[in-house]
Short mmCIF file of C-alpha atoms and ligand atoms in Angstrom, two decimals:
data_model
loop_
_atom_site.label_atom_id
_atom_site.label_comp_id
_atom_site.label_asym_id
_atom_site.label_seq_id
_atom_site.Cartn_x
_atom_site.Cartn_y
_atom_site.Cartn_z
CA UNK A 1 0.05 0.04 0.12
CA UNK A 2 1.30 3.41 -0.88
CA UNK A 3 1.85 5.37 2.24
CA UNK A 4 2.36 8.61 0.73
CA UNK A 5 -1.28 8.16 -1.16
CA UNK A 6 -2.87 6.73 2.59
CA UNK A 7 -1.59 10.06 4.71
CA UNK A 8 -3.15 12.33 1.79
CA UNK A 9 -6.39 10.51 1.48
CA UNK A 10 -6.56 10.62 5.54
CA UNK A 11 -6.06 14.12 5.20
CA UNK A 12 -8.56 14.86 2.91
CA UNK A 13 -10.86 12.75 4.86
CA UNK A 14 -10.53 14.67 7.76
CA UNK A 15 -10.66 18.16 5.49
CA UNK A 16 -13.93 17.34 3.97
CA UNK A 17 -15.39 15.73 6.81
CA UNK A 18 -14.43 17.40 9.80
CA UNK A 19 -13.10 20.86 8.73
CA UNK A 20 -15.18 22.50 5.73
CA UNK A 21 -18.33 21.65 7.63
CA UNK A 22 -21.60 19.81 6.49
CA UNK A 23 -21.22 20.50 2.52
CA UNK A 24 -24.91 20.73 1.32
CA UNK A 25 -25.09 22.00 -2.02
CA UNK A 26 -25.11 26.19 -1.49
CA UNK A 27 -23.64 25.64 2.15
CA UNK A 28 -20.30 27.25 3.43
CA UNK A 29 -18.80 24.44 3.72
CA UNK A 30 -20.25 23.16 0.23
CA UNK A 31 -17.93 26.16 -1.48
CA UNK A 32 -15.22 25.25 0.63
CA UNK A 33 -14.98 21.76 -0.42
CA UNK A 34 -15.29 22.58 -4.03
CA UNK A 35 -12.19 25.07 -3.26
CA UNK A 36 -10.64 22.72 -1.92
CA UNK A 37 -11.04 20.23 -4.59
CA UNK A 38 -9.76 22.80 -7.21
CA UNK A 39 -7.22 23.58 -5.28
CA UNK A 40 -5.78 19.99 -4.74
CA UNK A 41 -6.22 18.82 -8.42
CA UNK A 42 -4.50 21.96 -9.79
CA UNK A 43 -1.50 20.71 -8.40
CA UNK A 44 -1.07 18.08 -10.66
CA UNK A 45 -1.74 20.26 -13.59
CA UNK A 46 -5.35 19.58 -14.48
CA UNK A 47 -7.59 21.94 -16.20
CA UNK A 48 -10.53 23.47 -14.64
CA UNK A 49 -13.95 24.39 -15.65
CA UNK A 50 -15.78 26.11 -12.75
CA UNK A 51 -19.49 26.73 -13.51
CA UNK A 52 -21.53 28.87 -11.10
CA UNK A 53 -25.16 27.67 -9.97
CA UNK A 54 -27.64 29.55 -8.27
CA UNK A 55 -28.89 27.34 -5.82
CA UNK A 56 -31.21 27.55 -2.26
CA UNK A 57 -29.62 27.07 0.75
CA UNK A 58 -31.70 26.71 4.11
CA UNK A 59 -31.68 27.26 7.97
CA UNK A 60 -33.67 24.37 9.34
CA UNK A 61 -34.72 27.09 12.58
CA UNK A 62 -36.92 25.52 15.14
CA UNK A 63 -40.47 24.54 15.21
CA UNK A 64 -42.95 24.83 17.84
CA UNK A 65 -46.36 22.87 17.45
CA UNK A 66 -49.07 22.97 19.91
CA UNK A 67 -52.94 21.61 20.05
CA UNK A 68 -55.26 22.31 23.57
CA UNK A 69 -51.88 23.13 25.30
CA UNK A 70 -50.12 19.91 24.17
CA UNK A 71 -47.08 19.98 22.75
CA UNK A 72 -45.64 18.00 19.94
CA UNK A 73 -42.06 17.55 18.80
CA UNK A 74 -41.20 18.06 14.80
CA UNK A 75 -38.73 19.54 12.79
CA UNK A 76 -38.74 21.75 9.61
CA UNK A 77 -38.73 20.01 6.17
CA UNK A 78 -35.64 20.37 4.32
CA UNK A 79 -36.05 23.42 2.21
CA UNK A 80 -39.24 24.32 3.24
CA UNK A 81 -40.43 27.88 4.03
CA UNK A 82 -40.83 28.73 7.73
CA UNK A 83 -44.95 29.92 8.79
CA UNK A 84 -47.07 30.84 11.59
CA UNK A 85 -50.34 29.18 11.18
CA UNK A 86 -53.40 28.81 13.60
CA UNK A 87 -55.37 25.92 11.41
CA UNK A 88 -58.11 23.16 12.12
CA UNK A 89 -56.20 20.09 12.08
CA UNK A 90 -57.04 17.66 9.16
CA UNK A 91 -55.59 14.24 9.30
CA UNK A 92 -55.36 12.23 5.44
CA UNK A 93 -53.77 8.69 5.18
CA UNK A 94 -53.96 8.26 1.54
CA UNK A 95 -54.56 9.63 -2.01
CA UNK A 96 -58.70 8.82 -2.17
CA UNK A 97 -59.11 10.87 1.40
CA UNK A 98 -56.99 13.33 -0.15
CA UNK A 99 -58.83 13.84 -3.02
CA UNK A 100 -61.90 14.33 -1.19
CA UNK A 101 -60.76 15.99 1.86
CA UNK A 102 -61.31 19.93 2.44
CA UNK A 103 -58.16 21.42 3.47
CA UNK A 104 -57.83 25.22 2.25
CA UNK A 105 -55.93 26.61 4.57
CA UNK A 106 -56.51 23.69 6.79
CA UNK A 107 -52.98 22.04 8.92
CA UNK A 108 -53.13 18.78 6.71
CA UNK A 109 -51.58 15.85 9.15
CA UNK A 110 -50.27 13.09 6.01
CA UNK A 111 -50.13 9.69 8.24
CA UNK A 112 -50.36 6.33 7.73
CA UNK A 113 -50.27 4.50 3.99
CA UNK A 114 -49.56 8.16 2.23
CA UNK A 115 -46.75 8.85 4.29
CA UNK A 116 -44.54 5.69 3.47
CA UNK A 117 -42.67 7.07 0.94
CA UNK A 118 -40.56 10.16 0.26
CA UNK A 119 -42.39 12.17 -2.33
CA UNK A 120 -39.66 13.10 -5.28
CA UNK A 121 -39.27 16.57 -5.40
CA UNK A 122 -41.49 18.45 -8.21
CA UNK A 123 -38.67 19.18 -10.55
CA UNK A 124 -37.02 15.81 -10.37
CA UNK A 125 -36.51 14.56 -13.93
CA UNK A 126 -34.71 11.25 -13.45
CA UNK A 127 -37.16 9.40 -11.59
CA UNK A 128 -40.46 10.61 -10.23
CA UNK A 129 -43.84 8.40 -10.12
CA UNK A 130 -46.97 9.05 -10.78
CA UNK A 131 -48.34 8.56 -7.80
CA UNK A 132 -46.17 11.42 -5.88
CA UNK A 133 -47.21 13.66 -8.95
CA UNK A 134 -50.85 13.25 -8.35
CA UNK A 135 -49.80 13.93 -3.99
CA UNK A 136 -48.32 17.03 -4.89
CA UNK A 137 -50.51 18.35 -7.49
CA UNK A 138 -53.39 17.65 -5.13
CA UNK A 139 -51.41 19.55 -2.46
CA UNK A 140 -50.50 22.29 -4.63
CA UNK A 141 -54.19 22.75 -5.81
CA UNK A 142 -56.19 22.36 -2.55
CA UNK A 143 -53.63 24.83 -0.67
CA UNK A 144 -53.62 23.64 2.98
CA UNK A 145 -51.98 26.30 5.60
CA UNK A 146 -49.19 23.67 6.45
CA UNK A 147 -48.87 19.99 6.07
CA UNK A 148 -47.56 17.63 8.60
CA UNK A 149 -45.84 14.57 7.81
CA UNK A 150 -45.70 11.59 10.55
CA UNK A 151 -43.06 9.19 8.98
CA UNK A 152 -41.08 6.27 9.86
CA UNK A 153 -38.12 5.07 8.18
CA UNK A 154 -37.67 4.18 4.58
CA UNK A 155 -33.79 3.33 3.87
CA UNK A 156 -33.96 2.55 0.30
CA UNK A 157 -35.98 5.78 -0.61
CA UNK A 158 -34.88 8.39 1.99
CA UNK A 159 -31.88 7.07 3.39
CA UNK A 160 -31.30 6.33 7.17
CA UNK A 161 -33.12 9.03 8.39
CA UNK A 162 -35.88 8.29 11.33
CA UNK A 163 -38.44 9.62 10.85
CA UNK A 164 -37.48 10.66 7.03
CA UNK A 165 -38.88 14.23 5.52
CA UNK A 166 -41.66 13.15 3.20
CA UNK A 167 -41.11 16.65 1.77
CA UNK A 168 -37.82 17.73 0.80
CA UNK A 169 -38.04 20.37 -2.01
CA UNK A 170 -37.29 24.02 -2.56
CA UNK A 171 -39.62 24.45 -5.41
CA UNK A 172 -42.79 23.39 -3.37
CA UNK A 173 -44.12 25.66 -1.13
CA UNK A 174 -46.37 25.20 1.09
CA UNK A 175 -44.64 25.10 4.45
CA UNK A 176 -44.31 21.67 6.02
CA UNK A 177 -42.94 19.94 9.07
CA UNK A 178 -42.49 16.17 9.74
CA UNK A 179 -42.43 14.29 13.18
CA UNK A 180 -42.38 10.07 14.00
CA UNK A 181 -45.11 8.33 13.01
CA UNK A 182 -45.63 7.33 17.05
CA UNK A 183 -46.20 11.51 17.86
CA UNK A 184 -48.07 11.40 14.72
CA UNK A 185 -50.47 8.90 16.53
CA UNK A 186 -50.96 11.10 19.21
CA UNK A 187 -51.87 13.93 17.67
CA UNK A 188 -54.30 12.20 15.27
CA UNK A 189 -56.41 11.94 18.26
CA UNK A 190 -56.70 16.41 17.91
CA UNK A 191 -58.33 15.58 14.46
CA UNK A 192 -60.85 19.11 13.96
CA UNK A 193 -59.23 20.75 16.79
CA UNK A 194 -56.83 24.34 15.96
CA UNK A 195 -53.27 23.54 15.43
CA UNK A 196 -50.49 26.60 16.58
CA UNK A 197 -47.36 25.58 14.18
CA UNK A 198 -44.51 27.96 14.16
CA UNK A 199 -41.47 27.12 11.84
CA UNK A 200 -38.53 29.56 11.84
CA UNK A 201 -37.13 27.78 8.96
CA UNK A 202 -35.58 30.20 6.27
CA UNK A 203 -35.00 30.15 2.71
CA UNK A 204 -31.68 31.49 1.47
CA UNK A 205 -30.14 32.46 -1.72
CA UNK A 206 -26.93 31.06 -2.18
CA UNK A 207 -24.04 30.07 -4.81
CA UNK A 208 -22.43 26.56 -5.72
CA UNK A 209 -20.28 25.71 -7.98
CA UNK A 210 -19.75 22.74 -10.23
CA UNK A 211 -16.26 21.36 -11.26
CA UNK A 212 -14.62 19.36 -13.99
CA UNK A 213 -11.04 18.80 -14.07
CA UNK A 214 -9.57 17.70 -17.52
CA UNK A 215 -6.67 16.30 -19.23
CA UNK A 216 -6.02 16.00 -22.74
CA UNK A 217 -7.53 17.61 -25.68
CA UNK A 218 -11.27 18.39 -26.43
CA UNK A 219 -11.66 16.40 -29.45
CA UNK A 220 -10.87 12.77 -28.13
CA UNK A 221 -13.08 10.51 -26.59
CA UNK A 222 -13.77 10.76 -23.02
CA UNK A 223 -13.78 8.82 -19.63
CA UNK A 224 -15.35 10.60 -17.06
CA UNK A 225 -14.79 9.82 -13.40
CA UNK A 226 -17.47 11.20 -11.23
CA UNK A 227 -18.32 11.39 -7.41
CA UNK A 228 -21.08 13.73 -5.98
CA UNK A 229 -19.56 16.37 -3.60
CA UNK A 230 -22.45 17.53 -1.77
CA UNK A 231 -23.84 15.86 1.56
CA UNK A 232 -27.31 15.82 2.66
CA UNK A 233 -27.78 18.45 5.68
CA UNK A 234 -26.92 17.03 8.77
CA UNK A 235 -24.40 14.29 7.98
CA UNK A 236 -20.64 14.52 7.70
CA UNK A 237 -21.30 12.46 4.04
CA UNK A 238 -18.08 10.42 4.86
CA UNK A 239 -18.65 7.31 2.80
CA UNK A 240 -21.72 9.26 1.02
CA UNK A 241 -19.16 10.62 -0.38
CA UNK A 242 -16.42 12.35 1.19
CA UNK A 243 -14.45 8.89 -0.03
CA UNK A 244 -15.78 9.47 -3.47
CA UNK A 245 -14.24 12.72 -3.74
CA UNK A 246 -10.79 11.52 -2.12
CA UNK A 247 -10.72 8.95 -4.95
CA UNK A 248 -11.11 11.82 -7.00
CA UNK A 249 -8.22 13.61 -5.39
CA UNK A 250 -5.67 10.59 -5.16
CA UNK A 251 -6.24 10.00 -9.00
CA UNK A 252 -5.59 13.34 -9.92
CA UNK A 253 -2.31 12.62 -8.85
CA UNK A 254 -2.25 8.96 -9.93
CA UNK A 255 -3.02 10.17 -13.88
CA UNK A 256 -0.73 12.96 -13.47
CA UNK A 257 1.17 12.56 -16.10
CA UNK A 258 -1.58 10.63 -18.40
CA UNK A 259 -1.12 10.96 -22.25
CA UNK A 260 -3.26 8.33 -23.36
CA UNK A 261 -5.79 8.21 -26.22
CA UNK A 262 -8.69 9.66 -24.50
CA UNK A 263 -9.67 13.40 -22.44
CA UNK A 264 -9.84 12.08 -18.88
CA UNK A 265 -12.46 14.64 -16.44
CA UNK A 266 -13.03 14.17 -12.95
CA UNK A 267 -16.21 15.67 -12.24
CA UNK A 268 -17.29 16.17 -8.19
CA UNK A 269 -20.87 16.55 -9.12
CA UNK A 270 -22.63 19.23 -6.90
CA UNK A 271 -26.29 18.24 -5.96
CA UNK A 272 -26.70 14.43 -5.82
CA UNK A 273 -27.97 14.84 -2.52
CA UNK A 274 -30.16 18.08 -3.07
CA UNK A 275 -33.70 18.60 -4.51
CA UNK A 276 -32.63 20.83 -7.60
CA UNK A 277 -29.88 18.03 -8.72
CA UNK A 278 -28.23 21.61 -9.92
CA UNK A 279 -24.79 20.50 -10.66
CA UNK A 280 -26.01 17.34 -12.68
CA UNK A 281 -28.33 19.52 -14.38
CA UNK A 282 -25.62 21.77 -15.63
CA UNK A 283 -23.58 19.02 -16.45
CA UNK A 284 -27.01 17.92 -18.78
CA UNK A 285 -27.16 21.12 -20.41
CA UNK A 286 -23.42 21.28 -21.18
CA UNK A 287 -23.41 17.82 -22.73
CA UNK A 288 -26.22 18.39 -25.13
CA UNK A 289 -25.55 16.60 -28.23
CA UNK A 290 -21.68 15.79 -26.89
CA UNK A 291 -22.97 12.58 -24.97
CA UNK A 292 -21.80 10.29 -27.66
CA UNK A 293 -18.44 11.55 -27.10
CA UNK A 294 -17.96 9.60 -23.76
CA UNK A 295 -16.38 6.45 -23.81
CA UNK A 296 -17.36 5.31 -20.27
CA UNK A 297 -18.58 7.01 -17.11
CA UNK A 298 -16.95 5.47 -13.70
CA UNK A 299 -18.90 6.91 -10.75
CA UNK A 300 -18.01 6.47 -7.07
CA UNK A 301 -20.79 6.78 -4.27
CA UNK A 302 -20.26 4.79 -1.11
CA UNK A 303 -17.08 3.58 -1.38
CA UNK A 304 -14.43 2.59 1.40
CA UNK A 305 -16.87 1.27 4.24
CA UNK A 306 -15.04 -0.72 6.63
CA UNK A 307 -16.84 -3.79 6.19
CA UNK A 308 -17.05 -5.69 3.33
CA UNK A 309 -15.45 -5.79 -0.12
CA UNK A 310 -15.54 -2.54 -2.76
CA UNK A 311 -17.99 -3.36 -5.58
CA UNK A 312 -17.67 -2.99 -9.01
CA UNK A 313 -20.77 -2.90 -10.49
CA UNK A 314 -21.32 -2.91 -14.51
CA UNK A 315 -24.13 -0.89 -16.82
CA UNK A 316 -23.99 -2.02 -20.66
CA UNK A 317 -20.22 -2.46 -20.66
CA UNK A 318 -18.43 -3.77 -23.86
CA UNK A 319 -16.94 -6.97 -23.47
CA UNK A 320 -13.16 -6.22 -23.77
CA UNK A 321 -13.65 -3.26 -21.15
CA UNK A 322 -15.30 -5.61 -18.64
CA UNK A 323 -12.83 -7.84 -19.26
CA UNK A 324 -10.10 -5.09 -18.37
CA UNK A 325 -11.84 -3.95 -15.04
CA UNK A 326 -12.39 -7.83 -14.18
CA UNK A 327 -8.47 -8.43 -14.43
CA UNK A 328 -7.57 -5.08 -12.60
CA UNK A 329 -10.15 -6.59 -9.44
CA UNK A 330 -8.76 -9.85 -9.30
CA UNK A 331 -5.18 -8.26 -8.58
CA UNK A 332 -6.78 -7.36 -5.59
CA UNK A 333 -7.81 -8.42 -2.14
CA UNK A 334 -11.63 -7.65 -0.87
CA UNK A 335 -12.88 -5.89 -4.42
CA UNK A 336 -15.23 -7.91 -6.32
CA UNK A 337 -18.20 -7.50 -8.87
CA UNK A 338 -21.30 -6.46 -7.18
CA UNK A 339 -25.01 -6.31 -8.21
CA UNK A 340 -26.17 -3.45 -10.08
CA UNK A 341 -28.00 -0.27 -8.40
CA UNK A 342 -29.84 2.54 -9.87
CA UNK A 343 -30.07 5.58 -7.10
CA UNK A 344 -26.76 7.04 -8.26
CA UNK A 345 -25.21 9.73 -10.92
CA UNK A 346 -23.99 6.52 -13.20
CA UNK A 347 -27.85 6.53 -14.14
CA UNK A 348 -27.77 9.79 -15.72
CA UNK A 349 -24.84 8.32 -18.57
CA UNK A 350 -26.91 5.00 -18.67
CA UNK A 351 -30.17 7.23 -19.82
CA UNK A 352 -27.77 8.89 -22.59
CA UNK A 353 -26.57 5.77 -23.57
CA UNK A 354 -22.93 5.78 -22.41
CA UNK A 355 -21.42 2.55 -20.66
CA UNK A 356 -20.79 3.01 -16.84
CA UNK A 357 -19.30 1.35 -14.00
CA UNK A 358 -20.53 2.23 -10.60
CA UNK A 359 -18.10 1.80 -7.54
CA UNK A 360 -19.37 1.06 -3.71
CA UNK A 361 -19.78 -0.74 -1.15
CA UNK A 362 -20.86 -4.47 -0.99
CA UNK A 363 -22.31 -3.45 2.69
CA UNK A 364 -24.61 -0.51 1.33
CA UNK A 365 -25.89 -1.98 -1.68
CA UNK A 366 -26.70 -5.14 0.25
CA UNK A 367 -27.95 -3.38 3.16
CA UNK A 368 -29.86 -0.63 1.39
CA UNK A 369 -33.31 -1.39 3.15
CA UNK A 370 -32.02 -1.54 6.86
CA UNK A 371 -28.99 0.56 6.80
CA UNK A 372 -29.47 3.55 9.32
CA UNK A 373 -25.98 5.04 8.09
CA UNK A 374 -26.66 7.28 4.86
CA UNK A 375 -27.93 10.89 5.55
CA UNK A 376 -27.66 10.49 9.21
CA UNK A 377 -25.03 11.55 11.53
CA UNK A 378 -23.91 8.08 11.89
CA UNK A 379 -21.86 8.52 8.52
CA UNK A 380 -18.27 9.43 10.11
CA UNK A 381 -14.75 9.35 9.04
CA UNK A 382 -14.51 6.19 11.89
CA UNK A 383 -16.58 3.92 9.73
CA UNK A 384 -14.04 4.74 6.73
CA UNK A 385 -11.57 2.15 5.94
CA UNK A 386 -8.67 4.70 3.83
CA UNK A 387 -6.62 2.30 2.44
CA UNK A 388 -9.73 1.01 0.44
CA UNK A 389 -9.79 4.67 -1.28
CA UNK A 390 -6.11 4.38 -1.86
CA UNK A 391 -6.69 0.77 -3.16
CA UNK A 392 -9.79 2.05 -5.88
CA UNK A 393 -8.01 5.20 -7.01
CA UNK A 394 -4.89 2.60 -8.14
CA UNK A 395 -7.63 0.14 -9.73
CA UNK A 396 -9.41 3.08 -11.52
CA UNK A 397 -5.89 4.32 -12.67
CA UNK A 398 -5.15 1.03 -14.34
CA UNK A 399 -8.23 0.45 -15.80
CA UNK A 400 -7.99 4.06 -17.21
CA UNK A 401 -4.19 3.66 -18.50
CA UNK A 402 -5.34 0.03 -20.30
CA UNK A 403 -8.45 1.27 -22.19
CA UNK A 404 -5.85 3.77 -24.13
CA UNK A 405 -4.90 0.68 -25.80
CA UNK A 406 -8.16 -0.22 -26.96
CA UNK A 407 -9.37 0.56 -29.83
CA UNK A 408 -12.82 1.69 -30.56
ZN1 ZN B 501 -24.75 9.78 -2.67
#
């Protein structure tokens, strides 16, 4: 194991998780993280493109919720507006009930069936089920004064947080808060009573940056190695996805002398865990009509968990590429081919017909439904095996070098 690289990786992990502060899009920590990325890759001679994004940052404030002198614990939904409301409590547990209910200017409690899943943000284009769109449209049409969501856990869709925010959408303008399903059951007893709800949450206009570090002529076929640099609010985001960014930073050094047949781009997407997916949308806009120039995407998300293997999964990968990757994997212990998973930026490339490889930790892909780490404060540097970031960077570096000799 390369000791210098391991020491650097540890330093990067500490910087991204302990020093910058939370890296949610548009936050001060997010801006520091992209500046840090720029500083490190510049040292190895990469050209940097820096796109400014107008985004929304958000301050959670606090929530006071009372009915008949009883207090309830709730928190503002991320990116929700604040509010000061006194209104009748109307509980609704499924979509038919929502269709029938009179909720204009009321305090709407969503519980049970309708609150089982986090609603996809209104303008999220990659995956947006009809049932979610219908709920959002009904809410906007019927216009309650505030929405109270009572939720449990849904790790597959909302990460490990419990309760999870049912609404997380800066484009949705009805104020909302969320609480545990247990708290919701207590609140349900006050159907028809007056709820007093005050939330000091605040939307803040801000900026963020989407970077591309590149090496090689623009006319060449491109290999895009990506890892999202943003994190959810409230998490140090060590596995999700500081380790991915660390692997990009190590690659900037390992590939500093690369002069192969392809153009290499290191892309720290800014927005994978953000309702507006702003960095990814910026990338798609810029690459309109140019996706056919992309030979391969390697996306890293959730890598270097201390337990289990590093997993490479394949999406529409041509045979010769696959053989190279499998051959490199074979040279290492604790690295294997893993199952496909859709919740990552590699999906964007697949949708545009670009072959992709995703790199993650087997433990996470196997425990997606039950783990309580993703998007919580438990996603800390202590659960990272830093040597796995170095190993992953070395493998990717070898793959990229060997792809140069393959004729397309
Ligand atoms: Zn992630």
